[in-house]
Amino acid sequence: MGKKTKKLSFWMRRKSHLPVLIIGTLVVLLLFFNEETSVKLNMEYQNRINELQQEIKLNEDSASYYRSRREAIETGTSDLEHVAREQFHMQRPTEDVFLIKE
């Protein structure tokens, strides 16, 4: 019995890196294959976040344009007339209007 315990003890000391490797492998597998914390899913989320941030920038630019246009309409009568003529395709008797369709 003593000989077997010595052999087992000697084997455990020589193979003590095995549990560390097993635990490390399990952690890596969990990182890549667990659905909630997978690296692939995190990369997809980050890509979606970047797309939404770009969309926010575009919307902020258009919002500032329309905000400045609204302020110009509220303060000046010539701008109000200009916008009304554009929106309702009105023209003065002395001018030519060209509509460009995209």
CSV table of N, CA and C in Angstrom, one decimal:
chain,number,residue,atom,x,y,z
A,1,MET,N,0.8,-1.2,0.0
A,1,MET,CA,0.0,0.0,0.0
A,1,MET,C,0.9,1.3,0.0
A,2,GLY,N,1.9,1.2,0.7
A,2,GLY,CA,2.8,2.4,0.8
A,2,GLY,C,3.5,2.7,-0.5
A,3,LYS,N,3.8,1.7,-1.2
A,3,LYS,CA,4.4,1.8,-2.5
A,3,LYS,C,3.5,2.5,-3.5
A,4,LYS,N,2.2,2.1,-3.5
A,4,LYS,CA,1.2,2.7,-4.4
A,4,LYS,C,1.0,4.1,-4.1
A,5,THR,N,1.0,4.5,-2.8
A,5,THR,CA,0.7,5.9,-2.4
A,5,THR,C,1.9,6.7,-2.8
A,6,LYS,N,3.1,6.2,-2.7
A,6,LYS,CA,4.3,6.9,-3.1
A,6,LYS,C,4.3,7.2,-4.6
A,7,LYS,N,3.9,6.1,-5.4
A,7,LYS,CA,3.9,6.3,-6.8
A,7,LYS,C,2.8,7.3,-7.2
A,8,LEU,N,1.6,7.2,-6.5
A,8,LEU,CA,0.6,8.2,-6.8
A,8,LEU,C,1.0,9.6,-6.4
A,9,SER,N,1.7,9.7,-5.3
A,9,SER,CA,2.2,11.1,-4.9
A,9,SER,C,3.2,11.6,-5.9
A,10,PHE,N,4.1,10.7,-6.3
A,10,PHE,CA,5.1,11.1,-7.3
A,10,PHE,C,4.5,11.5,-8.6
A,11,TRP,N,3.5,10.8,-9.0
A,11,TRP,CA,2.8,11.1,-10.3
A,11,TRP,C,2.1,12.4,-10.2
A,12,MET,N,1.4,12.7,-9.1
A,12,MET,CA,0.7,13.9,-8.9
A,12,MET,C,1.6,15.1,-8.9
A,13,ARG,N,2.8,15.0,-8.3
A,13,ARG,CA,3.8,16.1,-8.3
A,13,ARG,C,4.3,16.3,-9.7
A,14,ARG,N,4.5,15.3,-10.5
A,14,ARG,CA,5.0,15.5,-11.8
A,14,ARG,C,3.9,16.0,-12.7
A,15,LYS,N,2.6,15.7,-12.5
A,15,LYS,CA,1.5,16.1,-13.4
A,15,LYS,C,0.7,17.2,-12.7
A,16,SER,N,1.2,18.0,-11.9
A,16,SER,CA,0.5,19.0,-11.2
A,16,SER,C,0.0,20.1,-12.1
A,17,HIS,N,0.6,20.2,-13.3
A,17,HIS,CA,0.2,21.3,-14.2
A,17,HIS,C,-1.1,20.8,-15.0
A,18,LEU,N,-1.5,19.6,-14.9
A,18,LEU,CA,-2.7,19.1,-15.5
A,18,LEU,C,-4.0,19.8,-15.1
A,19,PRO,N,-4.2,19.9,-13.8
A,19,PRO,CA,-5.5,20.7,-13.4
A,19,PRO,C,-5.5,22.1,-13.9
A,20,VAL,N,-4.3,22.7,-13.9
A,20,VAL,CA,-4.3,24.1,-14.4
A,20,VAL,C,-4.6,24.2,-15.9
A,21,LEU,N,-4.1,23.2,-16.6
A,21,LEU,CA,-4.4,23.2,-18.1
A,21,LEU,C,-5.9,22.9,-18.3
A,22,ILE,N,-6.4,22.0,-17.5
A,22,ILE,CA,-7.8,21.6,-17.7
A,22,ILE,C,-8.7,22.8,-17.4
A,23,ILE,N,-8.4,23.5,-16.3
A,23,ILE,CA,-9.2,24.7,-15.9
A,23,ILE,C,-9.1,25.8,-16.9
A,24,GLY,N,-7.8,26.0,-17.4
A,24,GLY,CA,-7.6,27.0,-18.4
A,24,GLY,C,-8.4,26.7,-19.7
A,25,THR,N,-8.4,25.4,-20.1
A,25,THR,CA,-9.1,25.0,-21.3
A,25,THR,C,-10.6,25.2,-21.1
A,26,LEU,N,-11.1,24.9,-20.0
A,26,LEU,CA,-12.5,25.1,-19.7
A,26,LEU,C,-12.9,26.6,-19.8
A,27,VAL,N,-12.0,27.5,-19.2
A,27,VAL,CA,-12.3,28.9,-19.3
A,27,VAL,C,-12.3,29.4,-20.7
A,28,VAL,N,-11.4,29.0,-21.5
A,28,VAL,CA,-11.3,29.4,-22.9
A,28,VAL,C,-12.5,28.9,-23.7
A,29,LEU,N,-12.9,27.6,-23.4
A,29,LEU,CA,-14.1,27.1,-24.1
A,29,LEU,C,-15.4,27.9,-23.7
A,30,LEU,N,-15.4,28.2,-22.4
A,30,LEU,CA,-16.6,29.0,-22.0
A,30,LEU,C,-16.6,30.4,-22.7
A,31,LEU,N,-15.5,31.0,-22.8
A,31,LEU,CA,-15.4,32.3,-23.5
A,31,LEU,C,-15.9,32.2,-25.0
A,32,PHE,N,-15.5,31.2,-25.6
A,32,PHE,CA,-15.8,31.1,-27.1
A,32,PHE,C,-17.2,30.5,-27.3
A,33,PHE,N,-17.7,29.6,-26.5
A,33,PHE,CA,-18.9,28.8,-26.9
A,33,PHE,C,-20.1,29.1,-26.0
A,34,ASN,N,-19.9,29.8,-24.9
A,34,ASN,CA,-21.0,30.2,-24.0
A,34,ASN,C,-21.8,31.3,-24.8
A,35,GLU,N,-23.1,31.1,-24.9
A,35,GLU,CA,-23.9,32.0,-25.7
A,35,GLU,C,-24.0,33.4,-25.1
A,36,GLU,N,-24.0,33.5,-23.8
A,36,GLU,CA,-24.1,34.8,-23.1
A,36,GLU,C,-22.8,35.6,-23.1
A,37,THR,N,-21.7,35.0,-23.1
A,37,THR,CA,-20.4,35.7,-23.0
A,37,THR,C,-19.4,35.4,-24.2
A,38,SER,N,-19.9,34.9,-25.3
A,38,SER,CA,-19.0,34.5,-26.3
A,38,SER,C,-18.4,35.7,-27.0
A,39,VAL,N,-17.2,35.5,-27.5
A,39,VAL,CA,-16.4,36.5,-28.1
A,39,VAL,C,-17.1,37.0,-29.4
A,40,LYS,N,-17.7,36.0,-30.1
A,40,LYS,CA,-18.3,36.3,-31.4
A,40,LYS,C,-19.5,37.2,-31.1
A,41,LEU,N,-20.3,36.9,-30.1
A,41,LEU,CA,-21.5,37.7,-29.8
A,41,LEU,C,-21.1,39.1,-29.4
A,42,ASN,N,-20.0,39.2,-28.6
A,42,ASN,CA,-19.6,40.5,-28.2
A,42,ASN,C,-19.1,41.3,-29.4
A,43,MET,N,-18.4,40.7,-30.3
A,43,MET,CA,-18.0,41.4,-31.5
A,43,MET,C,-19.2,41.9,-32.3
A,44,GLU,N,-20.2,41.1,-32.4
A,44,GLU,CA,-21.5,41.5,-33.1
A,44,GLU,C,-22.1,42.7,-32.4
A,45,TYR,N,-22.2,42.6,-31.1
A,45,TYR,CA,-22.7,43.7,-30.4
A,45,TYR,C,-21.9,45.0,-30.6
A,46,GLN,N,-20.6,44.9,-30.6
A,46,GLN,CA,-19.8,46.1,-30.8
A,46,GLN,C,-20.0,46.6,-32.2
A,47,ASN,N,-20.1,45.8,-33.2
A,47,ASN,CA,-20.4,46.3,-34.6
A,47,ASN,C,-21.7,47.0,-34.6
A,48,ARG,N,-22.7,46.5,-34.0
A,48,ARG,CA,-24.1,47.1,-33.9
A,48,ARG,C,-24.0,48.4,-33.2
A,49,ILE,N,-23.2,48.5,-32.1
A,49,ILE,CA,-23.1,49.8,-31.4
A,49,ILE,C,-22.4,50.8,-32.3
A,50,ASN,N,-21.4,50.4,-33.1
A,50,ASN,CA,-20.7,51.3,-34.0
A,50,ASN,C,-21.7,51.8,-35.1
A,51,GLU,N,-22.5,50.9,-35.6
A,51,GLU,CA,-23.5,51.3,-36.6
A,51,GLU,C,-24.5,52.3,-36.1
A,52,LEU,N,-25.0,52.1,-34.9
A,52,LEU,CA,-25.9,53.0,-34.3
A,52,LEU,C,-25.3,54.3,-33.9
A,53,GLN,N,-24.0,54.4,-33.5
A,53,GLN,CA,-23.4,55.6,-33.3
A,53,GLN,C,-23.2,56.4,-34.5
A,54,GLN,N,-22.9,55.8,-35.7
A,54,GLN,CA,-22.9,56.5,-36.9
A,54,GLN,C,-24.2,57.1,-37.3
A,55,GLU,N,-25.3,56.3,-37.1
A,55,GLU,CA,-26.6,56.7,-37.4
A,55,GLU,C,-27.0,57.9,-36.5
A,56,ILE,N,-26.6,57.9,-35.3
A,56,ILE,CA,-26.9,59.0,-34.4
A,56,ILE,C,-26.2,60.3,-34.9
A,57,LYS,N,-24.9,60.2,-35.3
A,57,LYS,CA,-24.2,61.3,-35.9
A,57,LYS,C,-24.9,61.9,-37.1
A,58,LEU,N,-25.4,61.0,-38.0
A,58,LEU,CA,-26.1,61.5,-39.2
A,58,LEU,C,-27.4,62.2,-38.8
A,59,ASN,N,-28.1,61.6,-37.8
A,59,ASN,CA,-29.4,62.2,-37.4
A,59,ASN,C,-29.2,63.6,-36.6
A,60,GLU,N,-28.1,63.7,-35.9
A,60,GLU,CA,-27.8,65.0,-35.2
A,60,GLU,C,-27.5,66.0,-36.3
A,61,ASP,N,-26.8,65.7,-37.3
A,61,ASP,CA,-26.5,66.6,-38.4
A,61,ASP,C,-27.7,67.1,-39.1
A,62,SER,N,-28.6,66.2,-39.4
A,62,SER,CA,-29.9,66.6,-40.0
A,62,SER,C,-30.8,67.4,-39.1
A,63,ALA,N,-30.7,67.0,-37.8
A,63,ALA,CA,-31.5,67.7,-36.8
A,63,ALA,C,-31.0,69.2,-36.7
A,64,SER,N,-29.7,69.4,-36.7
A,64,SER,CA,-29.2,70.7,-36.5
A,64,SER,C,-29.6,71.5,-37.8
A,65,TYR,N,-29.6,70.9,-39.0
A,65,TYR,CA,-30.0,71.6,-40.2
A,65,TYR,C,-31.4,72.1,-40.1
A,66,TYR,N,-32.3,71.2,-39.7
A,66,TYR,CA,-33.7,71.5,-39.6
A,66,TYR,C,-34.0,72.5,-38.5
A,67,ARG,N,-33.2,72.4,-37.4
A,67,ARG,CA,-33.4,73.4,-36.3
A,67,ARG,C,-33.0,74.8,-36.8
A,68,SER,N,-31.9,74.9,-37.5
A,68,SER,CA,-31.4,76.2,-38.0
A,68,SER,C,-32.4,76.7,-39.0
A,69,ARG,N,-32.9,75.9,-39.9
A,69,ARG,CA,-33.9,76.3,-40.9
A,69,ARG,C,-35.2,76.8,-40.2
A,70,ARG,N,-35.7,76.1,-39.1
A,70,ARG,CA,-36.9,76.5,-38.4
A,70,ARG,C,-36.6,77.9,-37.8
A,71,GLU,N,-35.5,78.1,-37.2
A,71,GLU,CA,-35.2,79.4,-36.5
A,71,GLU,C,-35.2,80.5,-37.6
A,72,ALA,N,-34.6,80.2,-38.8
A,72,ALA,CA,-34.6,81.2,-39.8
A,72,ALA,C,-36.0,81.5,-40.3
A,73,ILE,N,-36.9,80.6,-40.3
A,73,ILE,CA,-38.3,80.8,-40.8
A,73,ILE,C,-39.0,81.6,-39.7
A,74,GLU,N,-38.7,81.3,-38.4
A,74,GLU,CA,-39.4,82.0,-37.4
A,74,GLU,C,-39.0,83.5,-37.3
A,75,THR,N,-37.7,83.8,-37.6
A,75,THR,CA,-37.2,85.2,-37.4
A,75,THR,C,-37.4,86.0,-38.7
A,76,GLY,N,-37.3,85.5,-39.9
A,76,GLY,CA,-37.3,86.3,-41.1
A,76,GLY,C,-38.5,86.0,-42.0
A,77,THR,N,-39.0,87.0,-42.6
A,77,THR,CA,-40.2,86.8,-43.5
A,77,THR,C,-39.7,86.4,-44.9
A,78,SER,N,-38.5,86.8,-45.3
A,78,SER,CA,-38.0,86.4,-46.7
A,78,SER,C,-37.8,84.9,-46.7
A,79,ASP,N,-37.2,84.3,-45.6
A,79,ASP,CA,-37.0,82.9,-45.5
A,79,ASP,C,-38.3,82.1,-45.5
A,80,LEU,N,-39.3,82.7,-44.8
A,80,LEU,CA,-40.6,82.1,-44.8
A,80,LEU,C,-41.2,82.0,-46.2
A,81,GLU,N,-41.1,83.1,-46.9
A,81,GLU,CA,-41.6,83.1,-48.3
A,81,GLU,C,-40.9,82.1,-49.2
A,82,HIS,N,-39.6,82.1,-49.0
A,82,HIS,CA,-38.8,81.1,-49.8
A,82,HIS,C,-39.2,79.7,-49.6
A,83,VAL,N,-39.4,79.3,-48.3
A,83,VAL,CA,-39.7,77.9,-48.0
A,83,VAL,C,-41.1,77.6,-48.4
A,84,ALA,N,-42.0,78.6,-48.3
A,84,ALA,CA,-43.4,78.3,-48.8
A,84,ALA,C,-43.4,78.2,-50.3
A,85,ARG,N,-42.7,78.9,-51.0
A,85,ARG,CA,-42.7,78.8,-52.4
A,85,ARG,C,-42.0,77.5,-52.9
A,86,GLU,N,-41.0,77.0,-52.1
A,86,GLU,CA,-40.4,75.7,-52.4
A,86,GLU,C,-41.4,74.6,-52.2
A,87,GLN,N,-42.0,74.6,-51.0
A,87,GLN,CA,-42.9,73.5,-50.6
A,87,GLN,C,-44.1,73.4,-51.5
A,88,PHE,N,-44.7,74.5,-51.9
A,88,PHE,CA,-46.0,74.5,-52.7
A,88,PHE,C,-45.8,74.7,-54.1
A,89,HIS,N,-44.5,74.7,-54.6
A,89,HIS,CA,-44.2,74.9,-56.0
A,89,HIS,C,-44.9,76.2,-56.6
A,90,MET,N,-44.7,77.2,-55.9
A,90,MET,CA,-45.3,78.5,-56.3
A,90,MET,C,-44.2,79.3,-57.0
A,91,GLN,N,-44.6,80.2,-57.9
A,91,GLN,CA,-43.6,81.0,-58.6
A,91,GLN,C,-44.2,82.4,-58.8
A,92,ARG,N,-43.3,83.3,-58.9
A,92,ARG,CA,-43.7,84.7,-59.3
A,92,ARG,C,-43.9,84.8,-60.8
A,93,PRO,N,-44.7,85.7,-61.2
A,93,PRO,CA,-45.0,85.7,-62.7
A,93,PRO,C,-43.8,86.0,-63.5
A,94,THR,N,-42.7,86.5,-63.0
A,94,THR,CA,-41.5,86.8,-63.8
A,94,THR,C,-40.4,85.8,-63.7
A,95,GLU,N,-40.6,84.7,-63.0
A,95,GLU,CA,-39.5,83.8,-62.8
A,95,GLU,C,-39.9,82.4,-63.4
A,96,ASP,N,-38.9,81.7,-63.8
A,96,ASP,CA,-39.0,80.3,-64.3
A,96,ASP,C,-38.6,79.4,-63.2
A,97,VAL,N,-39.4,78.3,-63.1
A,97,VAL,CA,-39.1,77.3,-62.0
A,97,VAL,C,-38.8,76.0,-62.7
A,98,PHE,N,-37.7,75.3,-62.3
A,98,PHE,CA,-37.3,74.1,-62.8
A,98,PHE,C,-37.3,73.1,-61.7
A,99,LEU,N,-38.0,72.0,-61.9
A,99,LEU,CA,-38.1,70.9,-60.9
A,99,LEU,C,-37.1,69.8,-61.3
A,100,ILE,N,-36.3,69.4,-60.3
A,100,ILE,CA,-35.4,68.3,-60.6
A,100,ILE,C,-35.8,67.1,-59.7
A,101,LYS,N,-36.1,66.1,-60.4
A,101,LYS,CA,-36.5,64.8,-59.7
A,101,LYS,C,-35.3,63.9,-59.6
A,102,GLU,N,-35.2,63.3,-58.5
A,102,GLU,CA,-34.1,62.3,-58.3
A,102,GLU,C,-34.5,60.9,-58.5
